[in-house]
Coordinates of N, CA, C and O in Angstrom, one line a residue:
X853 N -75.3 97.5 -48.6 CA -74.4 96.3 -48.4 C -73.3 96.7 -47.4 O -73.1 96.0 -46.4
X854 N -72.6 97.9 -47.6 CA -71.9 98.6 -47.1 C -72.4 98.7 -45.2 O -71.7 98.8 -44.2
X855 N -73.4 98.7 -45.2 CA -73.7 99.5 -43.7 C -74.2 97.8 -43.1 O -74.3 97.6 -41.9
X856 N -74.4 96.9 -43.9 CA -74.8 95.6 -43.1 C -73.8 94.9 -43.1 O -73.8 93.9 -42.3
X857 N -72.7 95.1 -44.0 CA -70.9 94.7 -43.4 C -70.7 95.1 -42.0 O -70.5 94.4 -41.0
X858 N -71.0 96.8 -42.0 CA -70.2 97.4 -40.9 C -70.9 96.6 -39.4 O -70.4 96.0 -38.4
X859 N -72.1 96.9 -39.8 CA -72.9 96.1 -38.9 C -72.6 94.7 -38.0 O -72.7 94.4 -36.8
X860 N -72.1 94.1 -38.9 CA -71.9 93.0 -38.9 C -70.8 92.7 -38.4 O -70.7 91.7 -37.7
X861 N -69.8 93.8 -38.7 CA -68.6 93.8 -37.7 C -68.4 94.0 -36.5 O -67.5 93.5 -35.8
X862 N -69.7 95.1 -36.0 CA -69.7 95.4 -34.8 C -70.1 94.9 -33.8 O -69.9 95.2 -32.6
X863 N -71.0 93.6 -34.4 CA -71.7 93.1 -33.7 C -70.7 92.2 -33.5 O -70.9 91.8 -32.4
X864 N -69.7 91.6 -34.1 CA -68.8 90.6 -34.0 C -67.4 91.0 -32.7 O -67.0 90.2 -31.9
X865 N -67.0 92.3 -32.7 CA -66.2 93.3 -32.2 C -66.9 93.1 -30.9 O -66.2 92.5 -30.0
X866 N -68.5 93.4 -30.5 CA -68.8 93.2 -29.1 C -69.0 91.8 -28.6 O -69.2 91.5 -27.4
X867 N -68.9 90.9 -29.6 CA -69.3 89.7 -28.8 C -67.9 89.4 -28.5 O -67.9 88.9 -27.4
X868 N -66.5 89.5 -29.1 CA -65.5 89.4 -28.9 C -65.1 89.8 -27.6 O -64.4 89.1 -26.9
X869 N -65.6 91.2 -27.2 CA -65.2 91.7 -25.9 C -65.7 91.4 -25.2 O -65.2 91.2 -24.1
X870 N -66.9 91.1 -25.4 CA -67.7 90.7 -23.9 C -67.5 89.3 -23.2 O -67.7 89.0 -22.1
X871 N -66.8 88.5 -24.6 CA -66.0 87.6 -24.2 C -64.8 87.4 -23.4 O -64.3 86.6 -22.6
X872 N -64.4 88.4 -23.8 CA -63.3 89.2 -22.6 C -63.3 89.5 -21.1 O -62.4 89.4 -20.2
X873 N -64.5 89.9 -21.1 CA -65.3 90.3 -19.5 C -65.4 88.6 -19.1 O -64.4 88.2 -18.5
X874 N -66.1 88.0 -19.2 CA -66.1 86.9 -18.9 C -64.6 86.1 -18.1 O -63.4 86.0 -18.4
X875 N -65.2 85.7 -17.1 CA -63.7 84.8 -16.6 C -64.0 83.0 -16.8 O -64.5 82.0 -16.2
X876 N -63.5 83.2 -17.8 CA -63.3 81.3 -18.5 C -62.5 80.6 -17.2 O -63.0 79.5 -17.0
X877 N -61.6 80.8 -16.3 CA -60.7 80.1 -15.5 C -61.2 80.7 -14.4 O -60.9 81.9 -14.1
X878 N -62.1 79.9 -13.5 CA -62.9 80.3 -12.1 C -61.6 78.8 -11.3 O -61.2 77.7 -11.7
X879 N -61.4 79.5 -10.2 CA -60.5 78.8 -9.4 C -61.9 78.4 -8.7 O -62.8 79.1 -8.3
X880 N -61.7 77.2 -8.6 CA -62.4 76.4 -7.4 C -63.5 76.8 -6.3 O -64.7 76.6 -6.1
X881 N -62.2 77.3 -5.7 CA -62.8 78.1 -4.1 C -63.4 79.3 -4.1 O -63.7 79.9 -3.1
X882 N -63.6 80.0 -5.4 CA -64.6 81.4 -6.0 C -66.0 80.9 -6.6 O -66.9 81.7 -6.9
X883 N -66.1 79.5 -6.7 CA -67.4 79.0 -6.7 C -68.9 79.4 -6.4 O -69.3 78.6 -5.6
X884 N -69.7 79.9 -6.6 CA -71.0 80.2 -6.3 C -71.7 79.4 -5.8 O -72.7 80.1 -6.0
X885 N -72.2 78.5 -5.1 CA -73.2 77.5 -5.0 C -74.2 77.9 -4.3 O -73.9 78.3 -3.1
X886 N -75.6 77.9 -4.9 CA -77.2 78.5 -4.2 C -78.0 76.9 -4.6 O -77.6 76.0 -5.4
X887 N -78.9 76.9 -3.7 CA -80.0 75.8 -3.6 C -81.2 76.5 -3.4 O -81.4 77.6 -3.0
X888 N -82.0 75.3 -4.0 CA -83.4 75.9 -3.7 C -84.2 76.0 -3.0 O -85.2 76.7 -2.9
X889 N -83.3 74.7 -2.2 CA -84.2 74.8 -0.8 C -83.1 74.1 0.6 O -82.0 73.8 0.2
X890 N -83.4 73.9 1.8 CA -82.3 73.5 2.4 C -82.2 71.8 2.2 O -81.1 71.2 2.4
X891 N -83.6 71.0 1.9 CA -83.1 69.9 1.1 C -81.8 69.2 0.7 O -81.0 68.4 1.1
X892 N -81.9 69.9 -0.6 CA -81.0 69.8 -1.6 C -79.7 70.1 -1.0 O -78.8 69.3 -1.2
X893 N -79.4 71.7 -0.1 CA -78.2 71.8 0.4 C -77.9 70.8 0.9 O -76.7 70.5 0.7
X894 N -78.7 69.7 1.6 CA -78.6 68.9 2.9 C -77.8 67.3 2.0 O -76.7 66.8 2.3
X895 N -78.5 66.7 1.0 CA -78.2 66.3 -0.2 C -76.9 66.4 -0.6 O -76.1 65.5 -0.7
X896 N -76.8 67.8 -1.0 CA -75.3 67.9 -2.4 C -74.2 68.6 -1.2 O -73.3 67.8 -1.0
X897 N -74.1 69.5 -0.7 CA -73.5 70.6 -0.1 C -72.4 69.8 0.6 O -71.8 70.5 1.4
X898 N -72.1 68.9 0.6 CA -70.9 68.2 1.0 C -70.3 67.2 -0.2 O -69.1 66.9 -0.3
X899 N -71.2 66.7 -1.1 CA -70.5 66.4 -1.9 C -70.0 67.4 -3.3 O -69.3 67.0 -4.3
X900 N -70.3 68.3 -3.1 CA -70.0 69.3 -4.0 C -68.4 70.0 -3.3 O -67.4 70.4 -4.0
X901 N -68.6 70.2 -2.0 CA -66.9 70.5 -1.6 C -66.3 69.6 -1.7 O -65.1 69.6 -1.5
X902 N -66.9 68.7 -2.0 CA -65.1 67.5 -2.5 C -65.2 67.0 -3.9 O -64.4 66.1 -4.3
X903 N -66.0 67.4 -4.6 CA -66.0 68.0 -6.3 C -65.2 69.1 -6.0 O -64.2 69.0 -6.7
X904 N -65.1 70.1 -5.1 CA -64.6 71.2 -5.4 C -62.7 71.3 -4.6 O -61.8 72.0 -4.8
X905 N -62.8 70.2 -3.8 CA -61.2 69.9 -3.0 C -60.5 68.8 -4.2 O -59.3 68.8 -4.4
X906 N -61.3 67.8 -4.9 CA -60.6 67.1 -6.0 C -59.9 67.8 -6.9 O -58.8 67.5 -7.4
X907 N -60.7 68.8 -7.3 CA -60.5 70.2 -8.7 C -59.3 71.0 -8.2 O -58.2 70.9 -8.9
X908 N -59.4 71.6 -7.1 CA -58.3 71.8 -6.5 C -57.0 71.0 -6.5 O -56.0 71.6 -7.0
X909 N -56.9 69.7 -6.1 CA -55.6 68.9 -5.7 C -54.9 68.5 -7.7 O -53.9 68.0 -8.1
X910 N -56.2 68.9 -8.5 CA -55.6 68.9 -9.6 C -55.7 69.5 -10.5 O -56.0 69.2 -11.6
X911 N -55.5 70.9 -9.6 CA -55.0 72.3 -10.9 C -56.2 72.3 -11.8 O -55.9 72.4 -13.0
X912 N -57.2 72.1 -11.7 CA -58.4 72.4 -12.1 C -58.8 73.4 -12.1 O -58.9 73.7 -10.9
X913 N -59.2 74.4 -12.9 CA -60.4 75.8 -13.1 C -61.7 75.1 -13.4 O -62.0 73.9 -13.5
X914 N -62.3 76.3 -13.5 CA -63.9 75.8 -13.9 C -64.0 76.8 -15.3 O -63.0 77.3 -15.7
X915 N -65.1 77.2 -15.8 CA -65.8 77.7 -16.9 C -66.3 78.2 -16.6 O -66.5 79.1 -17.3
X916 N -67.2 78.2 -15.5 CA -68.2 79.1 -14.8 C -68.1 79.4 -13.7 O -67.5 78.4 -13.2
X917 N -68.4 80.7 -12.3 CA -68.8 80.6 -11.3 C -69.7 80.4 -10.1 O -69.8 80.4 -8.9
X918 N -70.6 80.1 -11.4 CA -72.1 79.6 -10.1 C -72.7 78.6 -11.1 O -72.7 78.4 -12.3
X919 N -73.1 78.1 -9.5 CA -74.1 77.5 -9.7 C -75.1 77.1 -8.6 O -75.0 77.1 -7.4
X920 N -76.3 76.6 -9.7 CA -77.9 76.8 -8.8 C -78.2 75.5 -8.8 O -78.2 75.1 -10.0
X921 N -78.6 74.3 -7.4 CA -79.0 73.4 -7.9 C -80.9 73.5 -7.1 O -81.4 73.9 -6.0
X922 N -81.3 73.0 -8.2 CA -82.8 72.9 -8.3 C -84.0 71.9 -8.1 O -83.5 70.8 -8.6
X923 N -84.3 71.8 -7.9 CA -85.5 70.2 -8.2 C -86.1 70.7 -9.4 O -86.5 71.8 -9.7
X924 N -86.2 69.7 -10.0 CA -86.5 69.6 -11.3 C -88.3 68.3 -11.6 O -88.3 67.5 -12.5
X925 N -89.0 68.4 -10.9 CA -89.9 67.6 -10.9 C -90.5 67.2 -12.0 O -91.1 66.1 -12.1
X926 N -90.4 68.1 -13.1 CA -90.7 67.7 -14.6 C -89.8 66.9 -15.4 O -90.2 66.6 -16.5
X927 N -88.6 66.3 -14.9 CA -87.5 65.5 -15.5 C -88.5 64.1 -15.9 O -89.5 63.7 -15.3
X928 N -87.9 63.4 -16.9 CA -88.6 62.0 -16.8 C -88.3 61.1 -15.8 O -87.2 61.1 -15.3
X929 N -89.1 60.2 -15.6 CA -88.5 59.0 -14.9 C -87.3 58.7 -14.5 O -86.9 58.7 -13.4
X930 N -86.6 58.5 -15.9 CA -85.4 58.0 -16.0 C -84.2 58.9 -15.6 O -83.1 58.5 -15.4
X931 N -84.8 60.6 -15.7 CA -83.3 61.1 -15.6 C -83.0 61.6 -13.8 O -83.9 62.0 -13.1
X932 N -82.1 61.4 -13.6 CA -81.6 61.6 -12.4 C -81.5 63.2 -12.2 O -81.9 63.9 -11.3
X933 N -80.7 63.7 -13.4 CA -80.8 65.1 -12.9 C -80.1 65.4 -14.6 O -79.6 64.7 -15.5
X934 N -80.1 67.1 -14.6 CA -79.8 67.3 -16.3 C -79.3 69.0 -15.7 O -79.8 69.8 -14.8
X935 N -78.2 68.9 -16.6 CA -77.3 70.3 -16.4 C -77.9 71.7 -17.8 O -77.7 71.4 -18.9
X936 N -78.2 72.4 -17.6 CA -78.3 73.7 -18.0 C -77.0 74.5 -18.3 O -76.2 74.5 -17.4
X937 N -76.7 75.3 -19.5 CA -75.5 76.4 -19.3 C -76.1 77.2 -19.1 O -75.7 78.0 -20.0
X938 N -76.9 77.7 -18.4 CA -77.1 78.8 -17.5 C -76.6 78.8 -16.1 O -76.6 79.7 -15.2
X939 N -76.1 77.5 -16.0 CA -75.5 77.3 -14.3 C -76.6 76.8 -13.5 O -76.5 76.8 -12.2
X940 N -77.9 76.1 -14.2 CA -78.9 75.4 -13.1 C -78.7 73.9 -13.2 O -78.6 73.4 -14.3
X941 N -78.7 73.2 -12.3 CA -78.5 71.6 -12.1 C -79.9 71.6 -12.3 O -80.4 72.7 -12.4
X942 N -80.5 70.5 -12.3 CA -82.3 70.4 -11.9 C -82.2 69.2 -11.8 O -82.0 68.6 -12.9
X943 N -82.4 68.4 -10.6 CA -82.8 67.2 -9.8 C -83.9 66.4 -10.0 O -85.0 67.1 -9.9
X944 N -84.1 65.4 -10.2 CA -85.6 64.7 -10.0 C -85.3 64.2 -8.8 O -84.4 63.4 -8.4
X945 N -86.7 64.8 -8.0 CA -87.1 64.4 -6.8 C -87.4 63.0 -6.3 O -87.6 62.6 -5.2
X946 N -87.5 62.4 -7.6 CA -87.9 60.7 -7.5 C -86.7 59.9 -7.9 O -87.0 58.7 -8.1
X947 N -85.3 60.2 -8.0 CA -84.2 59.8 -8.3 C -83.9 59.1 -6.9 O -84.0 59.5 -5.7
X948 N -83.5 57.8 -7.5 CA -82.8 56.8 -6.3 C -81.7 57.4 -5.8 O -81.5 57.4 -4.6
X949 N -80.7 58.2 -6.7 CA -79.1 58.2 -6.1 C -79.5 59.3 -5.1 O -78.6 59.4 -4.3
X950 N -80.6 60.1 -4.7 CA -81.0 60.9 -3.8 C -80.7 60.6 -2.5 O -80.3 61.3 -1.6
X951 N -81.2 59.2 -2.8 CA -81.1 59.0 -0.9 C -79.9 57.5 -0.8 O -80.3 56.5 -0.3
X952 N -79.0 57.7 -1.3 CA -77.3 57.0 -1.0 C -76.7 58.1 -1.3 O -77.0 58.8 -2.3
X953 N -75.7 58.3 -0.4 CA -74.5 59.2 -0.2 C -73.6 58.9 -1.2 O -73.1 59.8 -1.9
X954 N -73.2 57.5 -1.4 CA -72.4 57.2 -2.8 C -73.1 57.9 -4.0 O -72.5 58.8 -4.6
X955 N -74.1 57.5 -4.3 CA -74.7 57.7 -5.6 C -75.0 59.2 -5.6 O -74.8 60.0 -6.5
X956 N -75.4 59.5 -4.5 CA -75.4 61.3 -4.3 C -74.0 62.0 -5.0 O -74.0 62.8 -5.9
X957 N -72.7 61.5 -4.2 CA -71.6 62.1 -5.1 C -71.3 61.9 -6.0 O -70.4 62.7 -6.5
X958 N -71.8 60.5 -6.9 CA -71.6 60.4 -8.3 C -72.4 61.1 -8.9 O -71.9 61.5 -9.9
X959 N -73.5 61.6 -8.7 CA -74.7 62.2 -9.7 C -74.2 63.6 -9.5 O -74.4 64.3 -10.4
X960 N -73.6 64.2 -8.5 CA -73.6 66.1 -8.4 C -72.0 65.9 -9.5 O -72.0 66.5 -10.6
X961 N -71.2 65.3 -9.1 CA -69.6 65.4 -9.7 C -69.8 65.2 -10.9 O -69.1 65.8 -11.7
X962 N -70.9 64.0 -11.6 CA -71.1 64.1 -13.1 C -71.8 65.4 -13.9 O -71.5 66.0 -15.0
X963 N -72.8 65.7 -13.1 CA -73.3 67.0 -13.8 C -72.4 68.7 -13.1 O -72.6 69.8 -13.7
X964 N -71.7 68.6 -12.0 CA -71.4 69.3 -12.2 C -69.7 69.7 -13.2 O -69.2 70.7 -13.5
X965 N -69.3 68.2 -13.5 CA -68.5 68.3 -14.6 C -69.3 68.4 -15.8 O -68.5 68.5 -16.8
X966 N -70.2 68.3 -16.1 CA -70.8 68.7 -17.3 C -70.8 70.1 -17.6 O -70.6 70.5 -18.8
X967 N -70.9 71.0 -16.3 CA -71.6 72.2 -15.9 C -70.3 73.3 -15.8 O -70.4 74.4 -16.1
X968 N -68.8 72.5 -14.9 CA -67.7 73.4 -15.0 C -67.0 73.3 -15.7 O -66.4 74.3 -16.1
X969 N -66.6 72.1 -16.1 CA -65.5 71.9 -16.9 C -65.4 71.3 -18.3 O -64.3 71.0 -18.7
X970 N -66.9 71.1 -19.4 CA -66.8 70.9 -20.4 C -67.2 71.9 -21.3 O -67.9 72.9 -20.9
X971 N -66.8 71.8 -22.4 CA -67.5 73.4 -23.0 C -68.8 72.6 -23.6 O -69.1 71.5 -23.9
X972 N -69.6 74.2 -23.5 CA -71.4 73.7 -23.2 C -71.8 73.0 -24.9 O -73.0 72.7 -25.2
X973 N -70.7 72.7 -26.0 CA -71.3 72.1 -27.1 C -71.0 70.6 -27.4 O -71.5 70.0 -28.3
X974 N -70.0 70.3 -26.3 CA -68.9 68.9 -26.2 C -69.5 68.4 -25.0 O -68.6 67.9 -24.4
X975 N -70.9 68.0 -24.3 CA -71.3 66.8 -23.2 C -70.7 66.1 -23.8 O -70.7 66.1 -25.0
X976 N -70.0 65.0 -23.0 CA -69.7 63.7 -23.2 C -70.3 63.3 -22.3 O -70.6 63.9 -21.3
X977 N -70.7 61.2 -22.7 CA -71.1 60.0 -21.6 C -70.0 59.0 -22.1 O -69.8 58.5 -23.2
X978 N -69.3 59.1 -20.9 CA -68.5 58.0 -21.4 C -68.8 56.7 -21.8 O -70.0 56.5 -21.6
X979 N -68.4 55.7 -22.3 CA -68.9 53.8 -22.4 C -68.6 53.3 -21.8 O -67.3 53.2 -21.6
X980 N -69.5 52.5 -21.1 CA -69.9 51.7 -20.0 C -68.6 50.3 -20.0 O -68.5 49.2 -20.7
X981 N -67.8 51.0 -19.0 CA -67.0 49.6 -18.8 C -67.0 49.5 -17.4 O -67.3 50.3 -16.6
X982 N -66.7 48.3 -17.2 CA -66.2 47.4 -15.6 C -65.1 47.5 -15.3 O -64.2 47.1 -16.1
X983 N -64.7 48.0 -13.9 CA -63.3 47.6 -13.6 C -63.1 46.4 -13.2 O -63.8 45.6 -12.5
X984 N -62.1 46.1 -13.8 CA -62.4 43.9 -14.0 C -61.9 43.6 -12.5 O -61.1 44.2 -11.8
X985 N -62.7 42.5 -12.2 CA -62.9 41.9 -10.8 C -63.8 42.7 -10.1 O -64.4 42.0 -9.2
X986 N -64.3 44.4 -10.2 CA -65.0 44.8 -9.6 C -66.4 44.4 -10.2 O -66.6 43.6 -11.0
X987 N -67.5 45.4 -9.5 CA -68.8 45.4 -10.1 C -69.1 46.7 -10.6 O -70.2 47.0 -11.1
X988 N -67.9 47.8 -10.6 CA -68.0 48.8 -10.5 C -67.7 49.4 -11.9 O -67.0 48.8 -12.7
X989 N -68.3 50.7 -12.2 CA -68.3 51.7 -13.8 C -66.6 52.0 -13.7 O -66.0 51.6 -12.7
X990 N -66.1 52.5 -14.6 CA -64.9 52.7 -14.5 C -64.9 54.9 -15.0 O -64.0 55.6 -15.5
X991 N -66.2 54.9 -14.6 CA -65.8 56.4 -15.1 C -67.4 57.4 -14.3 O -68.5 57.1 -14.8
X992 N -67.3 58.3 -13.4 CA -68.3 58.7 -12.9 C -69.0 59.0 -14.4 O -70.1 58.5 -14.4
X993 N -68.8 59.5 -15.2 CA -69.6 59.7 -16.4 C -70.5 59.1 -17.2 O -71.3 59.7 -17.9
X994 N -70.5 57.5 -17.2 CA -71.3 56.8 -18.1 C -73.0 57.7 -17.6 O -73.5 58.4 -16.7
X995 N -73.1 57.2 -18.3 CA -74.6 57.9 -18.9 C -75.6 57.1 -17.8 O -76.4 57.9 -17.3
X996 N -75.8 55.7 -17.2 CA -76.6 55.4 -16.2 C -75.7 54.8 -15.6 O -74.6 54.5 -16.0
X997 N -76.4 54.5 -14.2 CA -75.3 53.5 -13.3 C -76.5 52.7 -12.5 O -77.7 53.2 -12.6
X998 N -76.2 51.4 -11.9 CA -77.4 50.9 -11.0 C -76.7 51.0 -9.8 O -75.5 51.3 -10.0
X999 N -77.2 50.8 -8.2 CA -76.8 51.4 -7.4 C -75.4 50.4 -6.9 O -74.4 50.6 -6.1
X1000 N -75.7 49.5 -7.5 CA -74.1 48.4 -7.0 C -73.1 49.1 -7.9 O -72.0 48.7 -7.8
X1001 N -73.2 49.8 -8.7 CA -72.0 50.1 -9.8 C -70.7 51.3 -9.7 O -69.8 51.7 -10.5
X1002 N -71.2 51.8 -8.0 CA -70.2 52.5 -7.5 C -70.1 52.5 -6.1 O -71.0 52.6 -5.3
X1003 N -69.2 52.6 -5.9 CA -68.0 51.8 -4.5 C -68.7 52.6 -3.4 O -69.4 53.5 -4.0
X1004 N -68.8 52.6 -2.1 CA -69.3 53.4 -0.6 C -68.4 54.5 -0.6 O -67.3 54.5 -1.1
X1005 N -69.0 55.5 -0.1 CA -67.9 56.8 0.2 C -66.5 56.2 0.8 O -65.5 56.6 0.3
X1006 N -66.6 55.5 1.8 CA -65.1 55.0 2.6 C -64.4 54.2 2.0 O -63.5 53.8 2.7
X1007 N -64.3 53.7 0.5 CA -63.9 53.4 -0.3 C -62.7 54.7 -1.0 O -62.6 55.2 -2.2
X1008 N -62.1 54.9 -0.1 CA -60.4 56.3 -0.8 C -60.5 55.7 -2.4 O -61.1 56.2 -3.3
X1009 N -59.7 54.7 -2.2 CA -58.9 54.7 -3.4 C -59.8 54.8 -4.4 O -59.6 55.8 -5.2
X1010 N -60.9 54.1 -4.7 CA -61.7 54.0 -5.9 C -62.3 55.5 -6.5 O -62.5 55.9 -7.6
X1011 N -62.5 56.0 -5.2 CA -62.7 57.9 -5.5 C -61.7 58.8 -5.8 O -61.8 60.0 -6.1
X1012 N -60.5 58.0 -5.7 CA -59.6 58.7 -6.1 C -59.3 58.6 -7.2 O -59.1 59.5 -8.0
X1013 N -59.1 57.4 -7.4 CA -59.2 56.7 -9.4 C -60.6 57.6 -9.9 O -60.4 58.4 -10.9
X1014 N -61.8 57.5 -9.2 CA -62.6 58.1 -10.0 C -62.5 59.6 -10.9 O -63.0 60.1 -12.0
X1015 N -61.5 60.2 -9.4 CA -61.5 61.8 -9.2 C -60.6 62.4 -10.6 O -60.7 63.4 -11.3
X1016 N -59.1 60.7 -10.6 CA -58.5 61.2 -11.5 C -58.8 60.6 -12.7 O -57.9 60.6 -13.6
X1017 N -59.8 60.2 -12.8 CA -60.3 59.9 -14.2 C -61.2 60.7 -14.9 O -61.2 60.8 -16.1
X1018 N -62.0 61.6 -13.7 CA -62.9 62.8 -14.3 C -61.7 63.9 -15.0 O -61.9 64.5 -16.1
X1019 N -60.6 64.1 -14.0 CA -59.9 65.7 -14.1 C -58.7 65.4 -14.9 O -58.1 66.3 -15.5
X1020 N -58.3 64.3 -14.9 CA -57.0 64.1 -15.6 C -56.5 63.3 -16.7 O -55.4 63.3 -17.2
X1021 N -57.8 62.4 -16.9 CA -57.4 61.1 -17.7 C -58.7 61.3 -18.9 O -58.8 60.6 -19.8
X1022 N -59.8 62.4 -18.6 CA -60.8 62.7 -19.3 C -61.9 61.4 -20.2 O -62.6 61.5 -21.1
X1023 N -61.6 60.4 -19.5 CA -62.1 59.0 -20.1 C -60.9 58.1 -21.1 O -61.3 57.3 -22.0
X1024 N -59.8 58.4 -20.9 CA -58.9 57.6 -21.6 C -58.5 56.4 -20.8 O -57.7 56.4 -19.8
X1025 N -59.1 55.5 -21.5 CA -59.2 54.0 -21.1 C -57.8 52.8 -20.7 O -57.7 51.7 -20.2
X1026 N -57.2 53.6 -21.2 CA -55.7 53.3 -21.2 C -55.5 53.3 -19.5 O -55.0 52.4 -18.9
X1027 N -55.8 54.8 -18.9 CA -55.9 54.6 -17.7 C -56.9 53.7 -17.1 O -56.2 52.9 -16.5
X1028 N -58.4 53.3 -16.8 CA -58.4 52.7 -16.5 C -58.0 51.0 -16.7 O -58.3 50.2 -15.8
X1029 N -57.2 50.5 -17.8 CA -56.5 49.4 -18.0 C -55.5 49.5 -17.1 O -55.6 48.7 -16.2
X1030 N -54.7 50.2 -17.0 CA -53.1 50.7 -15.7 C -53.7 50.7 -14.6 O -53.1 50.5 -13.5
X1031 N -55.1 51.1 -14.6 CA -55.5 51.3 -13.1 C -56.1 49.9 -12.5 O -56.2 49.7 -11.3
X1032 N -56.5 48.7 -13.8 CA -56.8 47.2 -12.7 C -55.4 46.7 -13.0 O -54.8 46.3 -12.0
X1033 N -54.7 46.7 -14.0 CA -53.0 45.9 -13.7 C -52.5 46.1 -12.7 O -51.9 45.1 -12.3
X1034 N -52.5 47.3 -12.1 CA -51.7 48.0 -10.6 C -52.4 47.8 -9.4 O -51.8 47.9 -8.3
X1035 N -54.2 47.4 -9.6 CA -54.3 47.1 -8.3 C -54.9 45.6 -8.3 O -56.0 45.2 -7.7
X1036 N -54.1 44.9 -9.1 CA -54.5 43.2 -8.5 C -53.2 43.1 -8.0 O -52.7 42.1 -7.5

C-alpha cells in the first residue's frame, strides 16, 4: 500500500513539473504554423496573420505554439474542418468556405480559437444569433454558417466586432446587443 502511495505521488510530482516546462502563454508572433501542402498555405496563411495581428491588438496569448494545418479528406460532409489538441487543424477538401476568402477567415479564426485559446475540455459553439438588420451570425463561433451569414473581407468594422467578440467579449451577448444599438 505503502509503495503504491509513494508511487502515486511521483507520478503526480512529474506531471506537475512537466507542467511547468510547458509554456501556457505563447505570445502571438512565436507561433508555429506548418501546412501540408502549399495549397492550404495559399488558402489559410494570410488569414491566419490577422487571427494572429487581432490576438495581438488585444493582449492575447495563446496555449499552444504550433500549429499544423492538414487536409482532412475523411471529415464528413458536413464538417468544414475539426481541431485536434495535438495542434493539427484538418480541413475537408470539399468544404465551400474553401474557396471564399470571407468564409476562409471565418473557418481558420474559429478553429484556430478552438486550438489557441480555449482549454482543450471547454470547446464552446456559440447560439446562433442575427445581428438585427443584418443577415449576418453575430459570433465567428456558431457551430454552422451559410455563406451569406458573414460580411466580405472589406467589410473593417464587422471584422472588428467579430475580432472583439472572439478575444474579448467571449460570446457575451450583451455585447453584441451594444454592438446593433451603436451602429443604427
Amino acid at each position: 500500500m505503502t509503495r503504491i502511495f509513494s508511487l502515486t505521488c511521483l507520478y503526480i510530482l512529474f506531471l506537475l513539473s512537466s507542467c511547468s516546462i510547458i509554456n501556457w502563454e505563447v505570445e502571438p508572433d512565436n507561433l508555429k504554423i506548418t501546412y501540408q501542402d502549399e495549397e492550404l498555405g495559399e488558402i489559410f496563411h494570410d488569414h491566419i496573420l490577422r487571427f494572429i495581428d487581432e490576438a495581438e491588438k488585444r493582449d492575447m496569448t495563446f496555449r499552444s505554439g504550433k500549429v499544423n494545418i492538414k487536409w482532412g479528406p475523411e471529415l464528413a460532409d458536413h464538417v468544414n474542418a475539426t481541431t485536434f489538441s495535438n495542434g493539427i487543424i484538418k480541413v475537408n477538401p470539399s468544404s465551400v468556405k474553401i474557396n471564399h476568402d470571407h468564409l476562409s477567415l471565418q473557418l481558420i479564426s474559429h478553429e484556430l480559437y478552438h486550438l489557441l485559446c480555449q482549454p482543450p475540455s471547454a470547446y464552446d459553439h456559440r447560439s446562433r444569433h442575427l445581428i438585427s438588420g443584418t443577415p449576418y451570425v453575430s459570433s465567428l463561433m456558431v457551430a454552422s454558417s451559410k455563406k451569406g451569414e458573414f460580411p466580405t473581407i472589406d467589410n473593417v468594422e464587422m471584422w472588428e466586432y467579430y475580432f472583439d467578440e472572439l478575444f474579448l467579449h467571449h460570446g457575451d451577448y450583451s455585447f453584441v446587443y451594444d454592438y446593433e444599438s451603436n451602429s443604427k
